[in-house]
Every structure is written in C-alpha cells, then in structure tokens.
Amino acid sequence: MANRGISIVLLILLIGVIASSTVEAQDDSYKPGYIDWQVKPVEQLFVEGMTEDTAVLQRERPDQTEGGMSLDPLFNGEIFTIQSEPVQTAFSQAVKMSVFFSVYLDDNVGPETCFRQQTTSLGTSDASTTLTYTVNLGGEQIYQESVTYVVDEITSGQAINFSGAENEINITANQGDVFTLSLSAVHNCIGSSVMVQWGGGPESQNSGGIIMEGVLYQPEMRMILDESNIAHIEFEPLMPWGESDIKEIKWEIWG
C-alpha cells in the first residue's frame, strides 16, 4: 500500500490566558513547529501458518493458533524459507536482532526421555536438538545463529524458548527489499519426536519470528494554512511496511 498523507482540518481557538502566582512556575512553552515523536523501539516479523508449507513471515501479530512441524528422531534438514512483504519506505539503522522459536517433546513421552539418552551407562550420547536461523535482507545475509538444548518439556504451553543470540548489526533496506528467514534443524534424540512451533500467542513460548530493537522509522508532520486561514495538519507515517502498520491515530492539540 502506498504511503499517503492523512489530512485533518482543525478549528483553532485562540484563548488568552492570564495567570498569576507567587510561586515561580516552570516554563512549559514550546517554540513554533516543535515536534517530539515517541516511537516504540521494537519491531517484529511474526511467523504464521499451520504447517511448514503454509508458513508466512508477516507484520501482524499471530492469531494465537499454534502451527509447527514435528521432527522425527535423527531429523537433519531445512524446515522452511519464507519472506516478508517488500519494504515500502527505505531505512538505514543500527539494530539488535534475534530470532526465536519454541520446541517440546511430541510423542506423549516423559520429560526425561532425551536426558536419559544424553547420559547413559554406556557414556554420553548426544540427544540434543539444534535450530539454526538465517536472515537475509535484499539478498544479503545479515544474521545467522544456532541454538541447542536437550528438550525436556512435554506441553505446548511450557515449550522451551529457542532464542538466538542478540546481534548488533547495521541494516540498510531499500524500497522493494524483503526479509528472508530460513529455519533448519538437527534432532538427535532417538526416543521421541519434537514439535517446533510458531504462530501462537501472546506468550512468547508459543510463537516465533524476528525481533529488531531499534527505531526504524521517523514520521513526518506538517501544518499549513489554506486561503481561508484554516489550519491543515498532514501526517505521513513513513513506516517501513506502509501505513497499514498504524492501527490508531490520536491527536491532542493545545493552543
């Protein structure tokens, strides 16, 4: 969706206020044109979809219906490669990026199933599960991390959070670029399958996706007077994925 200005016509009442006090008050006045944006410095791309074949990478929060893929014992391979919608407004920013999914045992077995394999009387046997995350932007790799645990949770609501390390990176996104997320896994436990899940919420252990900590956008606002001296305020979101990211606009006008 293309960005477009949102015009709001305001009737401005000029009110003269005379106040006196024996106590010196702090001057809270602002110079003409003063603007202060308070932008939440966290952006996310969520994985949604019931299976690995229908998974998508989206801006909207998941619908709280968990999806995922069951990994058989000794699974070693790619789960999916998915991409976001194209960036609409270019940006360049330093961010802290991480990727997360969650995993639990999937065969109605006890929580110690894989730990027993890990420490047998015959010696140590690798029963771990490893997820590897790769993120590309505009065709260039910007993030890759692996996370390894021996899974010992048996329910979706208590799934282990496989969060990748938080990396500080400089990213530059041009209009039309897409974020691509690849997820692969190695599951060495022979006693049980595991479920890699995403799409749930609001609990983080039921969802998955990319987290970016940093301010990726700076909106613009302009005020003009028309020929009738009526003030018009134009707001241009300049969001990376367009104005559909804005769910609500609230104005407080003082004058």
CSV table of C-alpha atoms in Angstrom, one decimal:
chain,number,residue,atom,x,y,z
A,1,MET,CA,0.0,0.0,0.0
A,2,ALA,CA,1.5,3.4,-1.0
A,3,ASN,CA,2.1,6.0,1.7
A,4,ARG,CA,-0.3,8.9,1.6
A,5,GLY,CA,-0.7,12.0,3.8
A,6,ILE,CA,-3.6,12.0,6.2
A,7,SER,CA,-5.2,15.5,6.4
A,8,ILE,CA,-7.1,16.7,9.4
A,9,VAL,CA,-8.9,20.1,9.4
A,10,LEU,CA,-8.7,21.9,12.7
A,11,LEU,CA,-10.6,24.9,14.0
A,12,ILE,CA,-8.1,26.6,16.2
A,13,LEU,CA,-9.5,28.7,19.1
A,14,LEU,CA,-7.1,31.4,20.3
A,15,ILE,CA,-7.6,31.6,24.1
A,16,GLY,CA,-5.8,34.3,26.1
A,17,VAL,CA,-4.9,33.0,29.5
A,18,ILE,CA,-3.7,35.3,32.3
A,19,ALA,CA,-2.3,33.6,35.3
A,20,SER,CA,-0.6,34.9,38.3
A,21,SER,CA,1.2,33.2,41.2
A,22,THR,CA,3.6,34.0,43.9
A,23,VAL,CA,5.4,30.8,43.0
A,24,GLU,CA,7.7,30.8,40.0
A,25,ALA,CA,6.4,28.3,37.6
A,26,GLN,CA,8.4,26.2,35.1
A,27,ASP,CA,8.1,27.4,31.5
A,28,ASP,CA,6.5,24.6,29.6
A,29,SER,CA,6.0,26.6,26.4
A,30,TYR,CA,7.4,25.3,23.1
A,31,LYS,CA,8.7,27.1,20.1
A,32,PRO,CA,6.6,27.1,16.9
A,33,GLY,CA,6.9,23.9,15.0
A,34,TYR,CA,8.2,21.8,18.0
A,35,ILE,CA,7.6,18.1,17.4
A,36,ASP,CA,8.5,15.2,19.8
A,37,TRP,CA,8.0,11.7,18.5
A,38,GLN,CA,7.8,8.8,21.0
A,39,VAL,CA,8.5,5.7,18.9
A,40,LYS,CA,8.5,2.2,20.4
A,41,PRO,CA,12.0,0.9,19.5
A,42,VAL,CA,11.0,-2.7,18.9
A,43,GLU,CA,9.8,-4.2,15.5
A,44,GLN,CA,8.9,-7.8,14.9
A,45,LEU,CA,8.2,-10.0,12.0
A,46,PHE,CA,6.0,-13.0,13.0
A,47,VAL,CA,5.8,-16.5,11.6
A,48,GLU,CA,2.2,-17.6,11.0
A,49,GLY,CA,0.7,-20.7,9.4
A,50,MET,CA,-0.4,-24.2,10.5
A,51,THR,CA,2.4,-26.1,8.7
A,52,GLU,CA,5.8,-25.5,7.3
A,53,ASP,CA,4.2,-25.5,3.8
A,54,THR,CA,1.8,-22.7,4.7
A,55,ALA,CA,4.1,-20.6,6.9
A,56,VAL,CA,4.5,-16.9,6.1
A,57,LEU,CA,6.5,-14.0,7.6
A,58,GLN,CA,4.2,-11.2,8.4
A,59,ARG,CA,3.8,-7.9,10.3
A,60,GLU,CA,0.5,-8.7,12.0
A,61,ARG,CA,0.6,-10.5,15.4
A,62,PRO,CA,-0.3,-14.2,15.1
A,63,ASP,CA,-3.9,-15.3,15.5
A,64,GLN,CA,-3.0,-17.4,18.6
A,65,THR,CA,-3.5,-20.7,16.7
A,66,GLU,CA,-0.2,-22.6,17.1
A,67,GLY,CA,1.3,-24.1,14.0
A,68,GLY,CA,4.5,-26.1,13.6
A,69,MET,CA,6.4,-29.1,12.3
A,70,SER,CA,7.1,-32.4,14.1
A,71,LEU,CA,10.7,-33.5,13.7
A,72,ASP,CA,11.2,-37.3,13.7
A,73,PRO,CA,14.2,-38.8,15.6
A,74,LEU,CA,17.5,-38.0,13.8
A,75,PHE,CA,15.9,-35.3,11.6
A,76,ASN,CA,18.5,-33.2,9.9
A,77,GLY,CA,17.4,-30.6,7.3
A,78,GLU,CA,15.6,-27.4,6.4
A,79,ILE,CA,12.1,-26.7,7.8
A,80,PHE,CA,11.3,-23.7,5.6
A,81,THR,CA,12.5,-20.5,3.9
A,82,ILE,CA,9.9,-17.7,4.0
A,83,GLN,CA,10.0,-14.0,3.2
A,84,SER,CA,8.3,-10.8,4.4
A,85,GLU,CA,6.3,-8.3,2.3
A,86,PRO,CA,8.5,-5.9,0.4
A,87,VAL,CA,9.8,-2.8,2.3
A,88,GLN,CA,7.8,0.3,1.2
A,89,THR,CA,9.9,3.0,2.8
A,90,ALA,CA,13.7,2.7,2.8
A,91,PHE,CA,15.6,2.9,6.1
A,92,SER,CA,19.2,2.5,7.5
A,93,GLN,CA,19.6,1.8,11.1
A,94,ALA,CA,21.7,0.0,13.8
A,95,VAL,CA,19.6,-2.6,15.5
A,96,LYS,CA,19.8,-5.6,17.9
A,97,MET,CA,18.4,-8.6,16.0
A,98,SER,CA,17.4,-12.0,17.3
A,99,VAL,CA,15.2,-14.9,16.1
A,100,PHE,CA,13.1,-17.2,18.3
A,101,PHE,CA,11.0,-20.4,18.1
A,102,SER,CA,10.0,-22.9,20.7
A,103,VAL,CA,10.2,-26.7,21.0
A,104,TYR,CA,8.7,-29.5,23.1
A,105,LEU,CA,8.6,-33.3,23.1
A,106,ASP,CA,5.9,-34.6,20.7
A,107,ASP,CA,5.3,-38.3,21.4
A,108,ASN,CA,3.4,-38.5,24.8
A,109,VAL,CA,6.7,-39.5,26.5
A,110,GLY,CA,8.1,-38.4,29.8
A,111,PRO,CA,10.2,-35.2,30.1
A,112,GLU,CA,13.4,-37.2,30.9
A,113,THR,CA,13.3,-39.2,27.6
A,114,CYS,CA,16.1,-37.4,25.9
A,115,PHE,CA,18.1,-36.7,29.0
A,116,ARG,CA,18.3,-40.4,29.7
A,117,GLN,CA,19.8,-40.9,26.2
A,118,GLN,CA,22.2,-38.0,26.9
A,119,THR,CA,23.7,-39.7,29.9
A,120,THR,CA,23.5,-43.5,29.5
A,121,SER,CA,25.6,-46.1,31.4
A,122,LEU,CA,27.5,-46.6,28.2
A,123,GLY,CA,28.7,-43.0,28.1
A,124,THR,CA,27.5,-39.7,26.7
A,125,SER,CA,25.2,-39.9,23.7
A,126,ASP,CA,24.1,-36.6,22.0
A,127,ALA,CA,20.3,-36.3,22.4
A,128,SER,CA,20.2,-32.5,21.7
A,129,THR,CA,18.0,-30.5,19.3
A,130,THR,CA,19.5,-27.6,17.4
A,131,LEU,CA,17.7,-24.9,15.5
A,132,THR,CA,19.7,-22.7,13.0
A,133,TYR,CA,18.3,-19.3,11.9
A,134,THR,CA,19.5,-17.4,8.9
A,135,VAL,CA,18.1,-13.9,8.0
A,136,ASN,CA,18.8,-12.2,4.6
A,137,LEU,CA,17.8,-8.7,3.6
A,138,GLY,CA,17.9,-7.7,-0.1
A,139,GLY,CA,19.7,-10.9,-0.9
A,140,GLU,CA,22.5,-10.4,1.7
A,141,GLN,CA,22.9,-12.4,4.9
A,142,ILE,CA,22.6,-10.2,8.0
A,143,TYR,CA,22.1,-12.8,10.7
A,144,GLN,CA,22.9,-16.4,11.5
A,145,GLU,CA,22.8,-18.2,14.8
A,146,SER,CA,22.2,-21.7,16.2
A,147,VAL,CA,20.5,-22.7,19.5
A,148,THR,CA,21.0,-26.1,21.1
A,149,TYR,CA,19.1,-27.7,24.0
A,150,VAL,CA,18.2,-31.2,25.3
A,151,VAL,CA,14.4,-30.9,25.2
A,152,ASP,CA,12.6,-31.8,28.4
A,153,GLU,CA,9.2,-30.1,28.1
A,154,ILE,CA,6.1,-32.1,27.1
A,155,THR,CA,3.4,-29.5,26.5
A,156,SER,CA,2.9,-26.6,24.1
A,157,GLY,CA,2.4,-24.1,26.8
A,158,GLN,CA,5.7,-24.9,28.5
A,159,ALA,CA,7.8,-25.3,25.3
A,160,ILE,CA,11.5,-24.3,25.5
A,161,ASN,CA,12.2,-20.9,24.0
A,162,PHE,CA,15.0,-21.4,21.4
A,163,SER,CA,16.1,-17.7,21.2
A,164,GLY,CA,19.1,-17.0,19.0
A,165,ALA,CA,21.8,-14.7,20.3
A,166,GLU,CA,21.1,-11.0,20.0
A,167,ASN,CA,23.4,-9.5,17.4
A,168,GLU,CA,24.1,-5.8,16.9
A,169,ILE,CA,24.1,-5.1,13.2
A,170,ASN,CA,23.7,-2.2,10.8
A,171,ILE,CA,20.9,-2.8,8.3
A,172,THR,CA,20.0,-0.8,5.2
A,173,ALA,CA,16.7,-1.7,3.5
A,174,ASN,CA,15.8,-0.2,0.1
A,175,GLN,CA,12.3,0.0,-1.3
A,176,GLY,CA,11.2,-3.4,-2.6
A,177,ASP,CA,13.7,-5.4,-0.4
A,178,VAL,CA,12.4,-8.3,1.6
A,179,PHE,CA,13.5,-10.0,4.8
A,180,THR,CA,14.0,-13.8,4.2
A,181,LEU,CA,14.1,-16.2,7.2
A,182,SER,CA,15.4,-19.7,6.8
A,183,LEU,CA,14.9,-22.3,9.6
A,184,SER,CA,16.7,-25.6,9.8
A,185,ALA,CA,17.1,-28.2,12.5
A,186,VAL,CA,19.0,-31.2,13.7
A,187,HIS,CA,17.2,-33.5,16.2
A,188,ASN,CA,19.5,-36.2,17.7
A,189,CYS,CA,17.2,-37.7,20.3
A,190,ILE,CA,16.1,-41.2,19.2
A,191,GLY,CA,13.5,-41.6,21.9
A,192,SER,CA,11.0,-39.0,20.8
A,193,SER,CA,9.9,-36.6,18.1
A,194,VAL,CA,9.9,-32.9,18.9
A,195,MET,CA,7.5,-30.2,17.8
A,196,VAL,CA,8.9,-26.9,16.6
A,197,GLN,CA,6.1,-24.4,17.0
A,198,TRP,CA,5.2,-20.9,15.9
A,199,GLY,CA,2.1,-18.7,15.4
A,200,GLY,CA,0.7,-18.8,18.9
A,201,GLY,CA,0.5,-16.0,21.4
A,202,PRO,CA,0.6,-13.9,23.3
A,203,GLU,CA,3.1,-16.0,25.3
A,204,SER,CA,6.5,-16.0,23.6
A,205,GLN,CA,6.9,-19.7,24.1
A,206,ASN,CA,4.1,-20.3,21.6
A,207,SER,CA,5.2,-18.1,18.8
A,208,GLY,CA,8.2,-17.4,16.6
A,209,GLY,CA,9.8,-14.8,14.3
A,210,ILE,CA,12.4,-12.0,14.1
A,211,ILE,CA,12.9,-9.3,16.7
A,212,MET,CA,14.6,-6.0,15.9
A,213,GLU,CA,15.4,-3.5,18.7
A,214,GLY,CA,15.9,0.0,17.2
A,215,VAL,CA,14.0,2.9,15.7
A,216,LEU,CA,13.4,2.0,12.1
A,217,TYR,CA,11.2,5.0,11.1
A,218,GLN,CA,10.6,8.7,11.7
A,219,PRO,CA,7.1,10.0,10.8
A,220,GLU,CA,6.7,13.5,9.3
A,221,MET,CA,4.0,16.0,10.2
A,222,ARG,CA,3.4,19.4,8.5
A,223,MET,CA,0.9,22.2,9.2
A,224,ILE,CA,-0.2,24.6,6.5
A,225,LEU,CA,-2.8,27.4,6.3
A,226,ASP,CA,-5.2,27.4,3.3
A,227,GLU,CA,-6.6,30.5,1.7
A,228,SER,CA,-9.3,30.7,4.3
A,229,ASN,CA,-6.7,30.6,7.1
A,230,ILE,CA,-7.9,27.2,8.2
A,231,ALA,CA,-5.1,25.0,9.6
A,232,HIS,CA,-4.4,21.6,8.0
A,233,ILE,CA,-2.2,19.1,9.6
A,234,GLU,CA,-0.7,16.4,7.3
A,235,PHE,CA,0.7,13.3,8.8
A,236,GLU,CA,2.9,11.0,6.7
A,237,PRO,CA,3.8,7.7,8.5
A,238,LEU,CA,6.9,6.7,6.5
A,239,MET,CA,6.7,3.2,8.1
A,240,PRO,CA,8.9,0.5,6.6
A,241,TRP,CA,5.9,-1.6,5.6
A,242,GLY,CA,3.5,1.2,4.9
A,243,GLU,CA,0.7,2.9,6.8
A,244,SER,CA,-1.2,-0.3,7.5
A,245,ASP,CA,1.1,-0.6,10.5
A,246,ILE,CA,-0.8,2.2,12.1
A,247,LYS,CA,-3.8,1.0,14.0
A,248,GLU,CA,-4.9,4.2,15.7
A,249,ILE,CA,-4.1,7.9,15.5
A,250,LYS,CA,-4.8,10.2,18.4
A,251,TRP,CA,-4.3,13.9,18.4
A,252,GLU,CA,-4.0,16.3,21.4
A,253,ILE,CA,-4.0,19.9,20.2
A,254,TRP,CA,-3.1,22.7,22.6
A,255,GLY,CA,-3.4,26.4,21.6
